[in-house]
Amino acid sequence: MLQRIKPFLTIALLAVICREASAFSLIGAFQPWQVQRIGHNVPGDIGGVMNLGEEYRWNNPFIYYALDRNFLDYFGSRGEEEIDKAIKTLNDLPKMSSLDPNSYPLKTQRSNYRAQALNLLDLKSIALSTLLEEIGLTSPSRYVFCLRSRFIGPGGPTPTNYFVIKRNFDPITFEPTSYINGDLWTYVTITDGDIESDVINRRVDPLAYGAPVADSSGNGGFTFFQTGDFFTGLTRDDVGGLRYIYSPLNKNVENPIPNAFGSTFGGGPILSGGGQANGSPWEPFFISTNGIGTTVGGAAGSPWAPVAISTNNATGTPPAGGGVTPAGTNNFISTALRGGPDKLNFVKAQYDSLLGQFLTQVLDTFTDTIITNGAGFSQTLQRIISVPDILFTADDISGPDTTIVLPTLARTANWVNNAVINNRNLANESGPGTIAPTVTITFNNVGLANFNFWPPSLDEPGAGLANFAWGSFDGTTNEPIVYPAGISIQDLERRALGGR
């Protein structure tokens, strides 16, 4: 029987210094008790808040992302740069084993008042927040206090009773905490509607300002990241949560990422591949089938053709039509105790929207470390990738009868629940688990819209601007960039002023 180990990271001496400074919340597959009646699994949620030890994570170090034609048509090259900047923020993080949360600021939220007046929503900030959700973090201010259950007392429809729990954890002590980035939180009431009840969380100090980047993910929390706001970088809460999830000391029983296989092709070693410092994903990759370097692919060994699959262990003979594949799929250890990958590396790939795949397939090679018989063991795994792990796109997601607030984006999730193999098969538990590709982040490209309501007016002169428009801005005096590509800040200002 595999035994799951959840060590408390050996940094307890720092607890006295940072005990109530920061906190994080985790996201994963919905648990059975997480229903809309008690404020969970509401429209727009892609996962539920997790308890400590139930975290979900990517367990491969290289994550390939791409932007499709719909995104580029709407946001253009300038929008592409903003996504790359958000990705760079994550790529610039050090290894989790050497990361010090105290070297990151408590507050990184800022405001650009010109962008605020024009209802511009910062593309990079929202992308960064959504990426944090897609790698395991969710809104701490939504879940610092949340409902666990609701029941009606005996003797009629009243009184209604609630159990309130915390799902916000200190990254140093791992204890539930009421602090978020140094600010003390409480809950001020519990609302009870016809189909949903919610805990309303608030800062004890109403003048405290600033939120973790993860707080703006999904349906968000109570810190109210608004149009005109932007993040200058990750906060201490954000990096503290990532360190917990992805630390090599955080060990769970896991399987490798789907489509991974052992590194031996027909008995020969891999000579080069993507995902390495010197292995550009756009280079042809070479595989030795019998001790010589043989270029594999389709006709004439083209690296842009599909790689064929062979499971001939004995000879490594390429199948008809060219190409080779792993010498079987059982030549590596699959289900095993694994620590976090220590660092995630996001790699950009060129995507063909018409074909729905990369322009060039990627051979990703990475080291997989497992713990067996109390000792670490490393094996080399690979996967051939033709579709992105994370895809950025754009579409009109407004719907014909949407609410008064236009949705900003939609996203998908692919949670793999490993509760059973971690001996956590209780009815009300989900996780720990892993995150598998492909996930899609879709930005609303409905475009600029007028907003009419009655009273006072249903004509164009009486219309106001819709809730938001996409933009890019910072704390300088530079003019904000407005999307879709081709719309200028002057165009938006004329609309805001009624054409004047």
mmCIF file with all atom_site columns, C-alpha atoms in Angstrom, residues 220-384:
data_model
loop_
_atom_site.group_PDB
_atom_site.id
_atom_site.type_symbol
_atom_site.label_atom_id
_atom_site.label_alt_id
_atom_site.label_comp_id
_atom_site.label_asym_id
_atom_site.label_entity_id
_atom_site.label_seq_id
_atom_site.pdbx_PDB_ins_code
_atom_site.Cartn_x
_atom_site.Cartn_y
_atom_site.Cartn_z
_atom_site.occupancy
_atom_site.B_iso_or_equiv
_atom_site.pdbx_formal_charge
_atom_site.auth_seq_id
_atom_site.auth_comp_id
_atom_site.auth_asym_id
_atom_site.auth_atom_id
_atom_site.pdbx_PDB_model_num
ATOM 1   C CA . GLY A 1 220 ? -13.355 36.853 -7.166  1.00 0.00 ? 220 GLY A CA 1
ATOM 2   C CA . GLY A 1 221 ? -13.811 37.741 -3.553  1.00 0.00 ? 221 GLY A CA 1
ATOM 3   C CA . PHE A 1 222 ? -14.488 40.838 -1.496  1.00 0.00 ? 222 PHE A CA 1
ATOM 4   C CA . THR A 1 223 ? -11.440 42.940 -2.313  1.00 0.00 ? 223 THR A CA 1
ATOM 5   C CA . PHE A 1 224 ? -13.104 44.467 -5.380  1.00 0.00 ? 224 PHE A CA 1
ATOM 6   C CA . PHE A 1 225 ? -10.447 44.592 -8.074  1.00 0.00 ? 225 PHE A CA 1
ATOM 7   C CA . GLN A 1 226 ? -12.108 47.073 -10.443 1.00 0.00 ? 226 GLN A CA 1
ATOM 8   C CA . THR A 1 227 ? -11.706 48.722 -13.802 1.00 0.00 ? 227 THR A CA 1
ATOM 9   C CA . GLY A 1 228 ? -8.709  51.010 -13.722 1.00 0.00 ? 228 GLY A CA 1
ATOM 10  C CA . ASP A 1 229 ? -6.856  48.764 -11.271 1.00 0.00 ? 229 ASP A CA 1
ATOM 11  C CA . PHE A 1 230 ? -3.731  46.773 -12.111 1.00 0.00 ? 230 PHE A CA 1
ATOM 12  C CA . PHE A 1 231 ? -1.107  44.643 -10.377 1.00 0.00 ? 231 PHE A CA 1
ATOM 13  C CA . THR A 1 232 ? 2.588   45.443 -10.428 1.00 0.00 ? 232 THR A CA 1
ATOM 14  C CA . GLY A 1 233 ? 3.475   41.846 -9.512  1.00 0.00 ? 233 GLY A CA 1
ATOM 15  C CA . LEU A 1 234 ? 2.706   38.963 -7.185  1.00 0.00 ? 234 LEU A CA 1
ATOM 16  C CA . THR A 1 235 ? 2.157   39.498 -3.467  1.00 0.00 ? 235 THR A CA 1
ATOM 17  C CA . ARG A 1 236 ? 3.461   37.593 -0.479  1.00 0.00 ? 236 ARG A CA 1
ATOM 18  C CA . ASP A 1 237 ? 0.190   35.629 -0.281  1.00 0.00 ? 237 ASP A CA 1
ATOM 19  C CA . ASP A 1 238 ? 0.462   34.541 -3.890  1.00 0.00 ? 238 ASP A CA 1
ATOM 20  C CA . VAL A 1 239 ? 4.030   33.270 -3.720  1.00 0.00 ? 239 VAL A CA 1
ATOM 21  C CA . GLY A 1 240 ? 3.435   31.746 -0.288  1.00 0.00 ? 240 GLY A CA 1
ATOM 22  C CA . GLY A 1 241 ? 0.588   29.675 -1.708  1.00 0.00 ? 241 GLY A CA 1
ATOM 23  C CA . LEU A 1 242 ? 2.617   28.601 -4.721  1.00 0.00 ? 242 LEU A CA 1
ATOM 24  C CA . ARG A 1 243 ? 5.509   27.600 -2.485  1.00 0.00 ? 243 ARG A CA 1
ATOM 25  C CA . TYR A 1 244 ? 3.203   25.359 -0.461  1.00 0.00 ? 244 TYR A CA 1
ATOM 26  C CA . ILE A 1 245 ? 1.714   23.676 -3.539  1.00 0.00 ? 245 ILE A CA 1
ATOM 27  C CA . TYR A 1 246 ? 4.882   23.182 -5.569  1.00 0.00 ? 246 TYR A CA 1
ATOM 28  C CA . SER A 1 247 ? 7.536   22.607 -2.916  1.00 0.00 ? 247 SER A CA 1
ATOM 29  C CA . PRO A 1 248 ? 9.461   19.333 -3.356  1.00 0.00 ? 248 PRO A CA 1
ATOM 30  C CA . LEU A 1 249 ? 8.762   18.734 0.347   1.00 0.00 ? 249 LEU A CA 1
ATOM 31  C CA . ASN A 1 250 ? 5.015   18.618 -0.320  1.00 0.00 ? 250 ASN A CA 1
ATOM 32  C CA . LYS A 1 251 ? 4.601   14.946 -1.238  1.00 0.00 ? 251 LYS A CA 1
ATOM 33  C CA . ASN A 1 252 ? 1.493   13.295 -2.678  1.00 0.00 ? 252 ASN A CA 1
ATOM 34  C CA . VAL A 1 253 ? 0.862   10.022 -4.449  1.00 0.00 ? 253 VAL A CA 1
ATOM 35  C CA . GLU A 1 254 ? 0.432   10.947 -8.117  1.00 0.00 ? 254 GLU A CA 1
ATOM 36  C CA . ASN A 1 255 ? 0.607   9.671  -11.659 1.00 0.00 ? 255 ASN A CA 1
ATOM 37  C CA . PRO A 1 256 ? 2.623   11.546 -14.281 1.00 0.00 ? 256 PRO A CA 1
ATOM 38  C CA . ILE A 1 257 ? 0.894   13.992 -16.567 1.00 0.00 ? 257 ILE A CA 1
ATOM 39  C CA . PRO A 1 258 ? -1.283  12.181 -19.123 1.00 0.00 ? 258 PRO A CA 1
ATOM 40  C CA . ASN A 1 259 ? 0.527   11.173 -22.352 1.00 0.00 ? 259 ASN A CA 1
ATOM 41  C CA . ALA A 1 260 ? 3.912   10.908 -20.585 1.00 0.00 ? 260 ALA A CA 1
ATOM 42  C CA . PHE A 1 261 ? 6.086   7.937  -21.426 1.00 0.00 ? 261 PHE A CA 1
ATOM 43  C CA . GLY A 1 262 ? 9.532   6.582  -20.681 1.00 0.00 ? 262 GLY A CA 1
ATOM 44  C CA . SER A 1 263 ? 12.453  8.179  -22.459 1.00 0.00 ? 263 SER A CA 1
ATOM 45  C CA . THR A 1 264 ? 13.763  5.099  -24.276 1.00 0.00 ? 264 THR A CA 1
ATOM 46  C CA . PHE A 1 265 ? 12.823  4.794  -27.929 1.00 0.00 ? 265 PHE A CA 1
ATOM 47  C CA . GLY A 1 266 ? 13.414  1.295  -29.232 1.00 0.00 ? 266 GLY A CA 1
ATOM 48  C CA . GLY A 1 267 ? 16.225  0.796  -26.751 1.00 0.00 ? 267 GLY A CA 1
ATOM 49  C CA . GLY A 1 268 ? 18.172  3.954  -27.607 1.00 0.00 ? 268 GLY A CA 1
ATOM 50  C CA . PRO A 1 269 ? 18.571  7.219  -25.729 1.00 0.00 ? 269 PRO A CA 1
ATOM 51  C CA . ILE A 1 270 ? 17.024  10.550 -26.548 1.00 0.00 ? 270 ILE A CA 1
ATOM 52  C CA . LEU A 1 271 ? 19.654  12.834 -28.042 1.00 0.00 ? 271 LEU A CA 1
ATOM 53  C CA . SER A 1 272 ? 17.763  16.128 -27.803 1.00 0.00 ? 272 SER A CA 1
ATOM 54  C CA . GLY A 1 273 ? 14.313  17.468 -27.131 1.00 0.00 ? 273 GLY A CA 1
ATOM 55  C CA . GLY A 1 274 ? 12.158  20.426 -26.231 1.00 0.00 ? 274 GLY A CA 1
ATOM 56  C CA . GLY A 1 275 ? 11.752  21.910 -22.812 1.00 0.00 ? 275 GLY A CA 1
ATOM 57  C CA . GLN A 1 276 ? 15.492  22.111 -22.152 1.00 0.00 ? 276 GLN A CA 1
ATOM 58  C CA . ALA A 1 277 ? 17.788  25.104 -22.004 1.00 0.00 ? 277 ALA A CA 1
ATOM 59  C CA . ASN A 1 278 ? 19.298  24.140 -25.346 1.00 0.00 ? 278 ASN A CA 1
ATOM 60  C CA . GLY A 1 279 ? 16.309  22.288 -26.727 1.00 0.00 ? 279 GLY A CA 1
ATOM 61  C CA . SER A 1 280 ? 14.121  24.805 -28.549 1.00 0.00 ? 280 SER A CA 1
ATOM 62  C CA . PRO A 1 281 ? 10.708  23.281 -29.259 1.00 0.00 ? 281 PRO A CA 1
ATOM 63  C CA . TRP A 1 282 ? 11.088  24.445 -32.865 1.00 0.00 ? 282 TRP A CA 1
ATOM 64  C CA . GLU A 1 283 ? 14.190  22.367 -33.545 1.00 0.00 ? 283 GLU A CA 1
ATOM 65  C CA . PRO A 1 284 ? 13.861  18.915 -35.141 1.00 0.00 ? 284 PRO A CA 1
ATOM 66  C CA . PHE A 1 285 ? 14.269  16.288 -32.473 1.00 0.00 ? 285 PHE A CA 1
ATOM 67  C CA . PHE A 1 286 ? 16.486  13.244 -32.917 1.00 0.00 ? 286 PHE A CA 1
ATOM 68  C CA . ILE A 1 287 ? 15.977  9.765  -31.624 1.00 0.00 ? 287 ILE A CA 1
ATOM 69  C CA . SER A 1 288 ? 18.384  6.860  -31.694 1.00 0.00 ? 288 SER A CA 1
ATOM 70  C CA . THR A 1 289 ? 16.732  3.523  -32.461 1.00 0.00 ? 289 THR A CA 1
ATOM 71  C CA . ASN A 1 290 ? 19.842  1.351  -32.472 1.00 0.00 ? 290 ASN A CA 1
ATOM 72  C CA . GLY A 1 291 ? 22.685  3.527  -31.292 1.00 0.00 ? 291 GLY A CA 1
ATOM 73  C CA . ILE A 1 292 ? 22.694  5.967  -34.200 1.00 0.00 ? 292 ILE A CA 1
ATOM 74  C CA . GLY A 1 293 ? 20.962  9.306  -34.388 1.00 0.00 ? 293 GLY A CA 1
ATOM 75  C CA . THR A 1 294 ? 17.938  8.868  -36.622 1.00 0.00 ? 294 THR A CA 1
ATOM 76  C CA . THR A 1 295 ? 15.694  11.812 -37.434 1.00 0.00 ? 295 THR A CA 1
ATOM 77  C CA . VAL A 1 296 ? 12.090  10.792 -36.912 1.00 0.00 ? 296 VAL A CA 1
ATOM 78  C CA . GLY A 1 297 ? 8.874   12.207 -38.255 1.00 0.00 ? 297 GLY A CA 1
ATOM 79  C CA . GLY A 1 298 ? 6.827   11.649 -41.345 1.00 0.00 ? 298 GLY A CA 1
ATOM 80  C CA . ALA A 1 299 ? 7.957   11.394 -44.924 1.00 0.00 ? 299 ALA A CA 1
ATOM 81  C CA . ALA A 1 300 ? 11.675  12.103 -45.263 1.00 0.00 ? 300 ALA A CA 1
ATOM 82  C CA . GLY A 1 301 ? 11.831  12.497 -41.492 1.00 0.00 ? 301 GLY A CA 1
ATOM 83  C CA . SER A 1 302 ? 10.194  15.932 -41.577 1.00 0.00 ? 302 SER A CA 1
ATOM 84  C CA . PRO A 1 303 ? 9.959   17.261 -38.013 1.00 0.00 ? 303 PRO A CA 1
ATOM 85  C CA . TRP A 1 304 ? 6.658   18.942 -38.903 1.00 0.00 ? 304 TRP A CA 1
ATOM 86  C CA . ALA A 1 305 ? 4.906   15.672 -39.721 1.00 0.00 ? 305 ALA A CA 1
ATOM 87  C CA . PRO A 1 306 ? 3.148   13.574 -37.088 1.00 0.00 ? 306 PRO A CA 1
ATOM 88  C CA . VAL A 1 307 ? 5.368   11.166 -35.191 1.00 0.00 ? 307 VAL A CA 1
ATOM 89  C CA . ALA A 1 308 ? 4.195   7.603  -35.615 1.00 0.00 ? 308 ALA A CA 1
ATOM 90  C CA . ILE A 1 309 ? 3.909   5.187  -32.712 1.00 0.00 ? 309 ILE A CA 1
ATOM 91  C CA . SER A 1 310 ? 5.681   1.862  -32.313 1.00 0.00 ? 310 SER A CA 1
ATOM 92  C CA . THR A 1 311 ? 5.846   -0.412 -29.294 1.00 0.00 ? 311 THR A CA 1
ATOM 93  C CA . ASN A 1 312 ? 8.376   -2.852 -30.662 1.00 0.00 ? 312 ASN A CA 1
ATOM 94  C CA . ASN A 1 313 ? 10.667  -3.245 -27.674 1.00 0.00 ? 313 ASN A CA 1
ATOM 95  C CA . ALA A 1 314 ? 12.897  -5.867 -29.204 1.00 0.00 ? 314 ALA A CA 1
ATOM 96  C CA . THR A 1 315 ? 14.218  -4.081 -32.264 1.00 0.00 ? 315 THR A CA 1
ATOM 97  C CA . GLY A 1 316 ? 12.948  -0.558 -32.128 1.00 0.00 ? 316 GLY A CA 1
ATOM 98  C CA . THR A 1 317 ? 11.990  -0.935 -35.798 1.00 0.00 ? 317 THR A CA 1
ATOM 99  C CA . PRO A 1 318 ? 10.165  2.149  -37.080 1.00 0.00 ? 318 PRO A CA 1
ATOM 100 C CA . PRO A 1 319 ? 6.645   1.387  -38.307 1.00 0.00 ? 319 PRO A CA 1
ATOM 101 C CA . ALA A 1 320 ? 5.665   1.732  -41.914 1.00 0.00 ? 320 ALA A CA 1
ATOM 102 C CA . GLY A 1 321 ? 5.462   5.357  -42.950 1.00 0.00 ? 321 GLY A CA 1
ATOM 103 C CA . GLY A 1 322 ? 8.374   6.460  -40.810 1.00 0.00 ? 322 GLY A CA 1
ATOM 104 C CA . GLY A 1 323 ? 8.732   7.523  -37.208 1.00 0.00 ? 323 GLY A CA 1
ATOM 105 C CA . VAL A 1 324 ? 9.235   5.729  -33.928 1.00 0.00 ? 324 VAL A CA 1
ATOM 106 C CA . THR A 1 325 ? 7.715   5.858  -30.495 1.00 0.00 ? 325 THR A CA 1
ATOM 107 C CA . PRO A 1 326 ? 8.441   4.827  -26.991 1.00 0.00 ? 326 PRO A CA 1
ATOM 108 C CA . ALA A 1 327 ? 9.570   1.286  -26.407 1.00 0.00 ? 327 ALA A CA 1
ATOM 109 C CA . GLY A 1 328 ? 6.360   0.442  -24.661 1.00 0.00 ? 328 GLY A CA 1
ATOM 110 C CA . THR A 1 329 ? 4.525   2.553  -22.124 1.00 0.00 ? 329 THR A CA 1
ATOM 111 C CA . ASN A 1 330 ? 5.358   0.523  -19.030 1.00 0.00 ? 330 ASN A CA 1
ATOM 112 C CA . ASN A 1 331 ? 9.074   1.209  -18.836 1.00 0.00 ? 331 ASN A CA 1
ATOM 113 C CA . PHE A 1 332 ? 8.700   3.812  -16.090 1.00 0.00 ? 332 PHE A CA 1
ATOM 114 C CA . ILE A 1 333 ? 7.175   4.055  -12.640 1.00 0.00 ? 333 ILE A CA 1
ATOM 115 C CA . SER A 1 334 ? 3.721   5.596  -12.804 1.00 0.00 ? 334 SER A CA 1
ATOM 116 C CA . THR A 1 335 ? 1.796   5.714  -9.521  1.00 0.00 ? 335 THR A CA 1
ATOM 117 C CA . ALA A 1 336 ? 4.249   6.862  -6.872  1.00 0.00 ? 336 ALA A CA 1
ATOM 118 C CA . LEU A 1 337 ? 4.934   9.360  -4.110  1.00 0.00 ? 337 LEU A CA 1
ATOM 119 C CA . ARG A 1 338 ? 6.091   12.642 -5.646  1.00 0.00 ? 338 ARG A CA 1
ATOM 120 C CA . GLY A 1 339 ? 7.055   16.034 -4.338  1.00 0.00 ? 339 GLY A CA 1
ATOM 121 C CA . GLY A 1 340 ? 6.141   19.237 -6.106  1.00 0.00 ? 340 GLY A CA 1
ATOM 122 C CA . PRO A 1 341 ? 8.150   20.019 -9.267  1.00 0.00 ? 341 PRO A CA 1
ATOM 123 C CA . ASP A 1 342 ? 9.830   22.967 -7.479  1.00 0.00 ? 342 ASP A CA 1
ATOM 124 C CA . LYS A 1 343 ? 9.478   25.331 -10.444 1.00 0.00 ? 343 LYS A CA 1
ATOM 125 C CA . LEU A 1 344 ? 7.010   25.732 -13.296 1.00 0.00 ? 344 LEU A CA 1
ATOM 126 C CA . ASN A 1 345 ? 8.368   26.868 -16.650 1.00 0.00 ? 345 ASN A CA 1
ATOM 127 C CA . PHE A 1 346 ? 5.881   28.255 -19.179 1.00 0.00 ? 346 PHE A CA 1
ATOM 128 C CA . VAL A 1 347 ? 6.964   27.817 -22.796 1.00 0.00 ? 347 VAL A CA 1
ATOM 129 C CA . LYS A 1 348 ? 5.270   29.608 -25.688 1.00 0.00 ? 348 LYS A CA 1
ATOM 130 C CA . ALA A 1 349 ? 4.392   27.636 -28.805 1.00 0.00 ? 349 ALA A CA 1
ATOM 131 C CA . GLN A 1 350 ? 3.037   28.745 -32.186 1.00 0.00 ? 350 GLN A CA 1
ATOM 132 C CA . TYR A 1 351 ? -0.521  27.536 -32.684 1.00 0.00 ? 351 TYR A CA 1
ATOM 133 C CA . ASP A 1 352 ? -2.487  26.913 -35.868 1.00 0.00 ? 352 ASP A CA 1
ATOM 134 C CA . SER A 1 353 ? -6.132  27.664 -35.101 1.00 0.00 ? 353 SER A CA 1
ATOM 135 C CA . LEU A 1 354 ? -7.395  26.079 -38.319 1.00 0.00 ? 354 LEU A CA 1
ATOM 136 C CA . LEU A 1 355 ? -5.690  22.774 -37.632 1.00 0.00 ? 355 LEU A CA 1
ATOM 137 C CA . GLY A 1 356 ? -6.158  23.008 -33.863 1.00 0.00 ? 356 GLY A CA 1
ATOM 138 C CA . GLN A 1 357 ? -2.549  22.086 -33.145 1.00 0.00 ? 357 GLN A CA 1
ATOM 139 C CA . PHE A 1 358 ? 0.972   23.426 -32.917 1.00 0.00 ? 358 PHE A CA 1
ATOM 140 C CA . LEU A 1 359 ? 2.745   24.362 -36.124 1.00 0.00 ? 359 LEU A CA 1
ATOM 141 C CA . THR A 1 360 ? 5.517   22.067 -34.919 1.00 0.00 ? 360 THR A CA 1
ATOM 142 C CA . GLN A 1 361 ? 5.091   19.206 -32.498 1.00 0.00 ? 361 GLN A CA 1
ATOM 143 C CA . VAL A 1 362 ? 7.082   19.482 -29.298 1.00 0.00 ? 362 VAL A CA 1
ATOM 144 C CA . LEU A 1 363 ? 9.056   16.676 -27.695 1.00 0.00 ? 363 LEU A CA 1
ATOM 145 C CA . ASP A 1 364 ? 9.097   17.609 -24.015 1.00 0.00 ? 364 ASP A CA 1
ATOM 146 C CA . THR A 1 365 ? 11.735  15.888 -21.880 1.00 0.00 ? 365 THR A CA 1
ATOM 147 C CA . PHE A 1 366 ? 11.746  16.290 -18.118 1.00 0.00 ? 366 PHE A CA 1
ATOM 148 C CA . THR A 1 367 ? 13.064  14.672 -14.956 1.00 0.00 ? 367 THR A CA 1
ATOM 149 C CA . ASP A 1 368 ? 10.478  12.980 -12.756 1.00 0.00 ? 368 ASP A CA 1
ATOM 150 C CA . THR A 1 369 ? 11.532  12.367 -9.150  1.00 0.00 ? 369 THR A CA 1
ATOM 151 C CA . ILE A 1 370 ? 9.694   9.786  -7.070  1.00 0.00 ? 370 ILE A CA 1
ATOM 152 C CA . ILE A 1 371 ? 10.120  8.515  -3.541  1.00 0.00 ? 371 ILE A CA 1
ATOM 153 C CA . THR A 1 372 ? 10.257  4.755  -3.124  1.00 0.00 ? 372 THR A CA 1
ATOM 154 C CA . ASN A 1 373 ? 11.390  2.770  -0.082  1.00 0.00 ? 373 ASN A CA 1
ATOM 155 C CA . GLY A 1 374 ? 12.184  6.053  1.627   1.00 0.00 ? 374 GLY A CA 1
ATOM 156 C CA . ALA A 1 375 ? 14.666  7.172  -1.025  1.00 0.00 ? 375 ALA A CA 1
ATOM 157 C CA . GLY A 1 376 ? 14.462  9.489  -4.001  1.00 0.00 ? 376 GLY A CA 1
ATOM 158 C CA . PHE A 1 377 ? 14.674  8.099  -7.505  1.00 0.00 ? 377 PHE A CA 1
ATOM 159 C CA . SER A 1 378 ? 14.788  10.082 -10.750 1.00 0.00 ? 378 SER A CA 1
ATOM 160 C CA . GLN A 1 379 ? 13.528  8.909  -14.114 1.00 0.00 ? 379 GLN A CA 1
ATOM 161 C CA . THR A 1 380 ? 13.393  10.714 -17.433 1.00 0.00 ? 380 THR A CA 1
ATOM 162 C CA . LEU A 1 381 ? 9.937   11.078 -18.955 1.00 0.00 ? 381 LEU A CA 1
ATOM 163 C CA . GLN A 1 382 ? 8.793   12.561 -22.233 1.00 0.00 ? 382 GLN A CA 1
ATOM 164 C CA . ARG A 1 383 ? 5.627   13.557 -23.998 1.00 0.00 ? 383 ARG A CA 1
ATOM 165 C CA . ILE A 1 384 ? 4.907   14.536 -27.573 1.00 0.00 ? 384 ILE A CA 1
#
